[in-house]
PDB file of C-alpha atoms in Angstrom:
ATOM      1  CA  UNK L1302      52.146  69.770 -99.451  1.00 53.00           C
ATOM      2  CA  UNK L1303      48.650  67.750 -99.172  1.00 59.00           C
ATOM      3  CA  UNK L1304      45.203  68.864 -99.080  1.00 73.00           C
ATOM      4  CA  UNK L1305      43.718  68.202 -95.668  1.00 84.00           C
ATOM      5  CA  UNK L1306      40.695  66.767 -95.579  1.00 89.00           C
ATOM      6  CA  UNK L1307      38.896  66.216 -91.971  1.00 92.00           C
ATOM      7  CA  UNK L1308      36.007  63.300 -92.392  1.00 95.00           C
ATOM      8  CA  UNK L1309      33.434  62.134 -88.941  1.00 96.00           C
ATOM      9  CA  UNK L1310      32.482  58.158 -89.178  1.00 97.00           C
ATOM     10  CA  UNK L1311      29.509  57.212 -87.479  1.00 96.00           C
ATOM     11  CA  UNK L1312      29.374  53.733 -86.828  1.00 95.00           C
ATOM     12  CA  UNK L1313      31.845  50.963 -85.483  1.00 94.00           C
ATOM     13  CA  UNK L1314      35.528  51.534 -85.165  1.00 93.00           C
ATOM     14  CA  UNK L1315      35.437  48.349 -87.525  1.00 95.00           C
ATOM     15  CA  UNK L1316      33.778  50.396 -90.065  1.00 95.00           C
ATOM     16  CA  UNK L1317      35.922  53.117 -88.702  1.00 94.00           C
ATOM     17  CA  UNK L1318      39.153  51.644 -89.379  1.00 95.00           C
ATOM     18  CA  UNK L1319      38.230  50.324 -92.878  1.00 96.00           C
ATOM     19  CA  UNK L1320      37.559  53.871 -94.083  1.00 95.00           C
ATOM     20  CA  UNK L1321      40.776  54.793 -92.605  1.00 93.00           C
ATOM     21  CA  UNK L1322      42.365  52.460 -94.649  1.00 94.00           C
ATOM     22  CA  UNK L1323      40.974  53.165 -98.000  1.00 94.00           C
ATOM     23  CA  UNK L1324      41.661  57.179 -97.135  1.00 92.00           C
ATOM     24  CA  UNK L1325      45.291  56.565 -96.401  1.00 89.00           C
ATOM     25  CA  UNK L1326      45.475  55.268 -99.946  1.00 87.00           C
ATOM     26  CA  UNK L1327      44.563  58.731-101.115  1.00 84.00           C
ATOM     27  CA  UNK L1328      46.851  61.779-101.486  1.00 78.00           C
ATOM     28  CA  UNK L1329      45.500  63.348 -98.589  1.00 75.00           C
ATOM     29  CA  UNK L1330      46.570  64.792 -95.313  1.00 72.00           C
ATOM     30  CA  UNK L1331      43.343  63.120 -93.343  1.00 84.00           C
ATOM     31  CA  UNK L1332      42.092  63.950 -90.234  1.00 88.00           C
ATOM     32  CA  UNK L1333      39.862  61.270 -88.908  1.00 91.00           C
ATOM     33  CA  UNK L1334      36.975  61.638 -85.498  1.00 93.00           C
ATOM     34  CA  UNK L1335      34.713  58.005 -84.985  1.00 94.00           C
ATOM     35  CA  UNK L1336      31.477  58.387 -82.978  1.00 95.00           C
ATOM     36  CA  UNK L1337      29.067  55.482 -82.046  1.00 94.00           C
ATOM     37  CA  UNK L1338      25.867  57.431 -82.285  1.00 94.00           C
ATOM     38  CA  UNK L1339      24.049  59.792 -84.139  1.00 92.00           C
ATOM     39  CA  UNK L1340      23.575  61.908 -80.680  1.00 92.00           C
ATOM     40  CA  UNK L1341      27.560  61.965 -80.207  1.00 95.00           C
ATOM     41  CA  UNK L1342      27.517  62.869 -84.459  1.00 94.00           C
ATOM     42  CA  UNK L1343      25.309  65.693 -83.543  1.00 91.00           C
ATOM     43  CA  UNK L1344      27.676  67.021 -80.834  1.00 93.00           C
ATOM     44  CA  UNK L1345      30.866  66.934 -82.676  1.00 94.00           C
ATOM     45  CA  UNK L1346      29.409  68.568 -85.913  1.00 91.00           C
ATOM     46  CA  UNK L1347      28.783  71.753 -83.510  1.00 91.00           C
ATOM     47  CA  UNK L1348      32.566  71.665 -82.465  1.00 91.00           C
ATOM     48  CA  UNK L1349      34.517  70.377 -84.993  1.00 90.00           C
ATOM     49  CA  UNK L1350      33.996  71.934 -89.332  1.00 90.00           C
ATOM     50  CA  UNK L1351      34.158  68.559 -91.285  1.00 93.00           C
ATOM     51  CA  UNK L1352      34.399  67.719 -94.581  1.00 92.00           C
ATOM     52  CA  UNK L1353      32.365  64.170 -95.129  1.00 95.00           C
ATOM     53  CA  UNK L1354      30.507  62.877 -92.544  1.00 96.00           C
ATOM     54  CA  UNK L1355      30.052  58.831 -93.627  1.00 96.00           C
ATOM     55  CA  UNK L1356      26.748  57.317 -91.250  1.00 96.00           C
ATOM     56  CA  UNK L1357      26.145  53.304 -90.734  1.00 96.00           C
ATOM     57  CA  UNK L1358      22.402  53.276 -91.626  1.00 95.00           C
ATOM     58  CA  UNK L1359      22.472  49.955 -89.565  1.00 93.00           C
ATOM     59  CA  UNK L1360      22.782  51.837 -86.353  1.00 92.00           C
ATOM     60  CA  UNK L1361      19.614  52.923 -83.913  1.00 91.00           C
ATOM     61  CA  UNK L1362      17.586  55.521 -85.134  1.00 90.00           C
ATOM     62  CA  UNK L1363      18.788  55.676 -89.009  1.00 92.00           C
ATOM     63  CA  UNK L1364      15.157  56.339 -89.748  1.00 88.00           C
ATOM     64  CA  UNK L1365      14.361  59.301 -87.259  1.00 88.00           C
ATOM     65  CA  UNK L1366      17.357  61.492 -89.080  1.00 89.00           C
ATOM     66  CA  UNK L1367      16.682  64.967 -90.579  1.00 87.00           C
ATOM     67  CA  UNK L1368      18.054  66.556 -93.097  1.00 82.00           C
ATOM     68  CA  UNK L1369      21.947  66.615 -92.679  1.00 84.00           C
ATOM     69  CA  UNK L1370      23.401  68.138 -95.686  1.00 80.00           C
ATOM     70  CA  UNK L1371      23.253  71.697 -94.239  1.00 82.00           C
ATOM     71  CA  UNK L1372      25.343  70.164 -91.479  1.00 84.00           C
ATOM     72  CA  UNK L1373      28.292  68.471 -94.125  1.00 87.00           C
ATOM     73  CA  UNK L1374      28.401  66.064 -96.855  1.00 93.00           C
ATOM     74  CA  UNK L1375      26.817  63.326 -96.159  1.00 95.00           C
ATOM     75  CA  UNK L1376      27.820  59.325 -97.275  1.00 97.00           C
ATOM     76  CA  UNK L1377      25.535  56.564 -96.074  1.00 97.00           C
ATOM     77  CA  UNK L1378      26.629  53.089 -95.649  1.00 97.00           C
ATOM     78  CA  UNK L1379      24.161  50.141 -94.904  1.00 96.00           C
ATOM     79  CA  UNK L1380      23.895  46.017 -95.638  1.00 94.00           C
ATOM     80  CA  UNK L1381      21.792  46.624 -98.435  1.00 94.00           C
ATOM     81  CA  UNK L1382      19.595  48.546-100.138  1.00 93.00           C
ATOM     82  CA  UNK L1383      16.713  48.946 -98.147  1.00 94.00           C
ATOM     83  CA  UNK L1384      17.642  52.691 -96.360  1.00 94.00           C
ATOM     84  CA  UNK L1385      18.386  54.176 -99.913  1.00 95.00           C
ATOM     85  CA  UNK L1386      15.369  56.006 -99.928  1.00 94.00           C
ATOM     86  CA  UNK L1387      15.807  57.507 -96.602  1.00 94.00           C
ATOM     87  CA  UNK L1388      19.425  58.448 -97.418  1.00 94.00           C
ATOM     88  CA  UNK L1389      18.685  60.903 -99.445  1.00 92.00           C
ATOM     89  CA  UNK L1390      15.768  62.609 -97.473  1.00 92.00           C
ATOM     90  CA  UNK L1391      18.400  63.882 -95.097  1.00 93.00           C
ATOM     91  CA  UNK L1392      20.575  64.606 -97.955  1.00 93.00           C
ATOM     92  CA  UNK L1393      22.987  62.171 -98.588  1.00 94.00           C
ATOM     93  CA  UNK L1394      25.377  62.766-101.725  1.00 93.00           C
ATOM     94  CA  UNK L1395      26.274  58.770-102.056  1.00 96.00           C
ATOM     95  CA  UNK L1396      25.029  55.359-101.164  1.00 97.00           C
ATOM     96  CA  UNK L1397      27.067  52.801-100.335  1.00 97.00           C
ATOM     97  CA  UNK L1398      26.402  49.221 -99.881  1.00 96.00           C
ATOM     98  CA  UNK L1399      28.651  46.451 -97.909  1.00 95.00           C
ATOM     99  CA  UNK L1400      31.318  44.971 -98.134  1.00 96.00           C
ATOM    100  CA  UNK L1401      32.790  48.206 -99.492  1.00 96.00           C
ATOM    101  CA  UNK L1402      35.649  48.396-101.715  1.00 95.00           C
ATOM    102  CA  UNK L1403      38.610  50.880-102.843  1.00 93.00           C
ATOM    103  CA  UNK L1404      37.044  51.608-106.378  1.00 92.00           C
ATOM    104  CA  UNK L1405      33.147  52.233-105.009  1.00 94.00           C
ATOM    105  CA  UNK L1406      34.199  54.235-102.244  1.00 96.00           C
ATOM    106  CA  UNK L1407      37.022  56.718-103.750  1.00 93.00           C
ATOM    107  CA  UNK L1408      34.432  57.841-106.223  1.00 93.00           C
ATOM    108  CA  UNK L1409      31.961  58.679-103.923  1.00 95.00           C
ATOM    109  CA  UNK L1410      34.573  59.966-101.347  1.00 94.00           C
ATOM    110  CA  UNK L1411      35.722  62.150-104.094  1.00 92.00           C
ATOM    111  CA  UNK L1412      32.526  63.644-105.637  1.00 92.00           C
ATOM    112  CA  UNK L1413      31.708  64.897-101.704  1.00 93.00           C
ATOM    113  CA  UNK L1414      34.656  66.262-101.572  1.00 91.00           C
ATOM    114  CA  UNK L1415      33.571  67.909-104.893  1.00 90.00           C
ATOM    115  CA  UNK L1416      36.814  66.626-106.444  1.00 90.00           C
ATOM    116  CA  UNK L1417      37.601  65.862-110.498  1.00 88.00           C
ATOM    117  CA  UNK L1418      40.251  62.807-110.984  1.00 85.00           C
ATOM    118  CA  UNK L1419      42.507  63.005-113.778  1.00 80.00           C
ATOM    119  CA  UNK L1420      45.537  60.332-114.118  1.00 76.00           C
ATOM    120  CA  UNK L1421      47.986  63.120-113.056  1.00 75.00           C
ATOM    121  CA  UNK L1422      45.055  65.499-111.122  1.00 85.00           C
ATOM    122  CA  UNK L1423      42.812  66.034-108.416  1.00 89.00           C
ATOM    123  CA  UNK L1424      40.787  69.156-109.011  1.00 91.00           C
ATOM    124  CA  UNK L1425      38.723  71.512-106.580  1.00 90.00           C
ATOM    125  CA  UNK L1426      36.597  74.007-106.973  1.00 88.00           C
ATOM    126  CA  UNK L1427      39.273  76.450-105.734  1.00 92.00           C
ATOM    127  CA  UNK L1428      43.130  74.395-105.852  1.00 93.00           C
ATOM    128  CA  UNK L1429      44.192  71.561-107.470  1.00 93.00           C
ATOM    129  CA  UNK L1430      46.631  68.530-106.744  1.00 92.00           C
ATOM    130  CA  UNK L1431      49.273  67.816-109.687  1.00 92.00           C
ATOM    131  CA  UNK L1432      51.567  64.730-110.083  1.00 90.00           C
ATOM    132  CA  UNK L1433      55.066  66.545-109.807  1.00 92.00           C
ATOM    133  CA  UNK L1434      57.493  63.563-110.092  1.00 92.00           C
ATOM    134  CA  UNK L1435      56.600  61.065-107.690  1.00 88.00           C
ATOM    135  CA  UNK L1436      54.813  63.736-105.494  1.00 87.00           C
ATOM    136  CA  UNK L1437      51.281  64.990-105.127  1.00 86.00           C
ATOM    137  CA  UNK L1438      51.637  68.872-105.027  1.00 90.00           C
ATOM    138  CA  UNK L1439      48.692  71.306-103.976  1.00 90.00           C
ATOM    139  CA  UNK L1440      48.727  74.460-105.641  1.00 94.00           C
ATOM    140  CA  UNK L1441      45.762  77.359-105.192  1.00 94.00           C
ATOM    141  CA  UNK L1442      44.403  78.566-108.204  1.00 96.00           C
ATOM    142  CA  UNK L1443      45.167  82.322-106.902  1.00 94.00           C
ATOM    143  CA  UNK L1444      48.672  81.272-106.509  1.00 95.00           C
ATOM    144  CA  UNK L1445      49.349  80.219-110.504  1.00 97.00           C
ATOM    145  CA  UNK L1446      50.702  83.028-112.736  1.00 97.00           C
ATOM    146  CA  UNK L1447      51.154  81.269-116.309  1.00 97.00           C
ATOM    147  CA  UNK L1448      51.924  77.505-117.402  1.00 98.00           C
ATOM    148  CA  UNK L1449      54.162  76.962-119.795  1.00 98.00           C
ATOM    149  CA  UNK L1450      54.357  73.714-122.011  1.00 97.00           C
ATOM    150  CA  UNK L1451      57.757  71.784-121.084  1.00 97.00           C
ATOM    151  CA  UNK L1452      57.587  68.625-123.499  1.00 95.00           C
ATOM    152  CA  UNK L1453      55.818  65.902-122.182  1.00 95.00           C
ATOM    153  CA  UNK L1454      55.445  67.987-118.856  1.00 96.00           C
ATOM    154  CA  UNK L1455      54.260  71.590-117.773  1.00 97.00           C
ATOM    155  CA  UNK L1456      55.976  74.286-115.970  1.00 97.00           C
ATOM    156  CA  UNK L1457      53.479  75.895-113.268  1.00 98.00           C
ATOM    157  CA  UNK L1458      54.732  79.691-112.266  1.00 97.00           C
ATOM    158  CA  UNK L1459      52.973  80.839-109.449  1.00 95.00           C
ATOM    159  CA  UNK L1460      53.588  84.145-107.363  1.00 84.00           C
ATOM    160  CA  UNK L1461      55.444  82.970-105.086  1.00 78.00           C
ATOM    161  CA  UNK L1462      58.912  82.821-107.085  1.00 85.00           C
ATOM    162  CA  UNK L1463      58.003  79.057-107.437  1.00 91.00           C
ATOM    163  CA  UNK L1464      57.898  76.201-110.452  1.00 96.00           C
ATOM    164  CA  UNK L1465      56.700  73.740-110.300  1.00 96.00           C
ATOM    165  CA  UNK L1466      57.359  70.623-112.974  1.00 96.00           C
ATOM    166  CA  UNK L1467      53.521  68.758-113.601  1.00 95.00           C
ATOM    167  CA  UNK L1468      53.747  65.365-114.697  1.00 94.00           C
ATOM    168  CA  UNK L1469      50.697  65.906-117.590  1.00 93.00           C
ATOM    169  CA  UNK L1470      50.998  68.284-121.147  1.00 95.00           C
ATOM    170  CA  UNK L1471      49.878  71.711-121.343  1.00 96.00           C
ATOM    171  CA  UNK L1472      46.885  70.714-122.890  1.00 94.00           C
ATOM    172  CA  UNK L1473      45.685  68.111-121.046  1.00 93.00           C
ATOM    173  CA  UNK L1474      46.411  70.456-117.572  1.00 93.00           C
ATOM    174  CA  UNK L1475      44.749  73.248-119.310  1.00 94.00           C
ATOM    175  CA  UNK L1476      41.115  71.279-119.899  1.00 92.00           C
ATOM    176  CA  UNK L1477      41.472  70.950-115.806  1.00 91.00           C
ATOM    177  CA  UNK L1478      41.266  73.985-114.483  1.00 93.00           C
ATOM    178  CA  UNK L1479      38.420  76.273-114.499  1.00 92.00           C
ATOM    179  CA  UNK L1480      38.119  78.629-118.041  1.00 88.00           C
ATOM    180  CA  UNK L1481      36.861  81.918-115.964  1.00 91.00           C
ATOM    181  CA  UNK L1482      40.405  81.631-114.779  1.00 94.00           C
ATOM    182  CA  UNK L1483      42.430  80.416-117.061  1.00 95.00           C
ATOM    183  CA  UNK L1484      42.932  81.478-120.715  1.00 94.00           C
ATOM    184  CA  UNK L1485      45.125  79.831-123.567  1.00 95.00           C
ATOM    185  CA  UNK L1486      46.924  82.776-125.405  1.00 95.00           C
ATOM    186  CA  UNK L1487      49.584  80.332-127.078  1.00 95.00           C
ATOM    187  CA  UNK L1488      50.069  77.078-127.983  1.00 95.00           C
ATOM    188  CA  UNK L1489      52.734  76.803-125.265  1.00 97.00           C
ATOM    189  CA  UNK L1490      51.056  79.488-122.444  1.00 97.00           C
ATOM    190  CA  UNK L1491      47.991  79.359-120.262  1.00 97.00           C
ATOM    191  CA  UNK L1492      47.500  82.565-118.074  1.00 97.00           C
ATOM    192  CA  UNK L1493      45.706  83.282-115.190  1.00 96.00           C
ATOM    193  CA  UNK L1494      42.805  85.952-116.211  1.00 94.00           C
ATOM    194  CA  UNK L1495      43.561  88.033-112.929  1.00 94.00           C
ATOM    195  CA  UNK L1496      47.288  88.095-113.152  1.00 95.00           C
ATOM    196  CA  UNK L1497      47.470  90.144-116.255  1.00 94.00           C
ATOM    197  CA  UNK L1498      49.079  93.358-115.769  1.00 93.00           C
ATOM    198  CA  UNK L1499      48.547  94.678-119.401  1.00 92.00           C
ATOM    199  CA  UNK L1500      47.971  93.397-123.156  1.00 90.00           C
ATOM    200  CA  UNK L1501      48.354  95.151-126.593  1.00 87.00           C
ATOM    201  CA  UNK L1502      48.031  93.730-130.346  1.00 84.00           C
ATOM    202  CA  UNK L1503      50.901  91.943-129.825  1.00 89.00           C
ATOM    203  CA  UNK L1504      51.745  90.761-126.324  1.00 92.00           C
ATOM    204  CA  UNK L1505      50.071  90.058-122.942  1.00 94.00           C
ATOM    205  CA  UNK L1506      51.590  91.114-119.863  1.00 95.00           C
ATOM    206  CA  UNK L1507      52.196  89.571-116.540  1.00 94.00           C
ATOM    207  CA  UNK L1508      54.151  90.436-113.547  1.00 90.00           C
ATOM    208  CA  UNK L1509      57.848  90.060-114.764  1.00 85.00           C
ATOM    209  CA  UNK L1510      56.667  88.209-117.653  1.00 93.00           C
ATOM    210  CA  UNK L1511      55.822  89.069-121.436  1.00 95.00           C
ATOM    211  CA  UNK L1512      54.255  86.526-123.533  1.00 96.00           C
ATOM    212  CA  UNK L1513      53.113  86.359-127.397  1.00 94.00           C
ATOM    213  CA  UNK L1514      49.861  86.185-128.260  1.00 93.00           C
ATOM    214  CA  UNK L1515      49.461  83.248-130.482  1.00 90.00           C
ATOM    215  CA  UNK L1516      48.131  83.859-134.037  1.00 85.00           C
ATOM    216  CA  UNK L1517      45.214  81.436-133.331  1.00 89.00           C
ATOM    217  CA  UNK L1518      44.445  82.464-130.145  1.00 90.00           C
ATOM    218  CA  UNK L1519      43.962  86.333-130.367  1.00 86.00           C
ATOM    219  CA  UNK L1520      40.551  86.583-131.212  1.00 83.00           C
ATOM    220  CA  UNK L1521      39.353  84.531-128.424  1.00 83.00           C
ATOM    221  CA  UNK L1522      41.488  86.856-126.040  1.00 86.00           C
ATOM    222  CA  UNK L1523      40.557  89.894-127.952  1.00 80.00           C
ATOM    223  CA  UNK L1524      37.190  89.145-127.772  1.00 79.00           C
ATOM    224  CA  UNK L1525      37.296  89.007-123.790  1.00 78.00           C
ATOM    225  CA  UNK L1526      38.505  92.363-123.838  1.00 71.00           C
ATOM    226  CA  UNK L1527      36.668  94.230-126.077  1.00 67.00           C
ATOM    227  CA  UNK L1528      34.566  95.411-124.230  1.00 55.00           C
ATOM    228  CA  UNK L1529      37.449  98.383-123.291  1.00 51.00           C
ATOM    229  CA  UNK L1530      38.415  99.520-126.719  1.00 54.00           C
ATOM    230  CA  UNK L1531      37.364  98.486-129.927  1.00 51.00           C
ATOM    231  CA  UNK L1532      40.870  98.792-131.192  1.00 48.00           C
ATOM    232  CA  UNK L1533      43.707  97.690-129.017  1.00 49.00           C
ATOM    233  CA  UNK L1534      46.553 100.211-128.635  1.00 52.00           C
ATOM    234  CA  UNK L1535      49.640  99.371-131.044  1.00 51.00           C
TER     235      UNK L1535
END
């Protein structure tokens, strides 16, 4: 399964069909709508909930924009860089100047899309994408029970009855996702916070699961928790 992202280009279907390009070479599901002016723009951002919204600046009426950003993310594109300025008055996240190219415009495409890129990762504020063999995999953050270290890989357990096998170590997955979440409570275990069922001295418990709290990580979890007993039950 992909993430789907849905982006709006306004400007040529030249400059529409480049951006295609470079977004086909991301592990994406994209959905793509191409507009010639910033009236048509303004009509399709009342219909249709998009995710980046990339404007030619060299098109009619660049200057007379308002503020956009309460509208989508916004990425402006222009010959050089003379509209900069005006870009981010109506609230551009990114500035991009022609020709473009794969590098300069997956970074930008990525931090509208509020994503973090790891060599086996694409994080979001609420899923991630993980490497799993030769396949991007989506998984929810709600979804994820526990990881467990498998060698040079991870094992993700998630609700659902499924694992999934990550291409990237334990530790490496675990510096990813989002510590309000996530805890280490072994050198081999990260858990999700809102999945535990129950924890003593000893052990934590999950759903079907227990695991061992690991010598060096006890305080840190006994610490979140303290705040219910000052001495955890035997």
């Amino acid at each position: 399964m992909r993430k789907q992202i849905k982006y709006l280009v306004v400007g040529s279907h030249e400059l529409s069909e480049q951006i295609t390009s470079f977004i086909d070479e991301l592990p994406f599901f994209s959905i793509a709508i191409n507009c010639l002016t910033f009236k048509e723009m303004t009509k399709l951002l009342m219909i249709h909930a998009v995710d980046v919204v990339l404007l030619d600046a060299s098109l009619p009426h660049f200057t007379e924009l308002g503020i956009l950003s309460n509208m989508a993310t916004i990425i402006v594109i222009s010959d050089s860089d003379k509209d900069a300025l005006k870009a981010f008055e109506i609230g551009a996240t990114d500035y991009l100047i022609k020709p473009l190219n794969i590098p300069h415009f997956s970074k930008a495409f990525f931090r509208a899309i509020k994503a973090n890129v790891t060599q086996h990762s694409i994080v979001f504020p609420s899923e991630i994408l993980v490497k799993s063999g030769r396949r991007m995999e989506i998984v929810h953050f709600d979804t994820i029970q526990y990881i467990e270290a498998y060698g040079m890989y991870s094992k993700i357990f998630q609700g659902n009855g499924k694992v999934l096998i990550a291409n990237s170590m334990l530790i490496y997955l675990e510096q990813q996702l989002p510590n309000k979440l996530f805890l280490r409570i072994h050198r081999s275990f990260v858990v999700n916070i809102q999945k535990i069922t129950g924890f003593d001295k000893r052990k934590v418990y999950l759903e079907n699961k227990e695991i061992e709290l690991g010598g060096v990580y006890k305080a840190k979890f006994n610490s979140l928790f303290s705040f219910l007993d000052n001495t955890l039950p035997n």
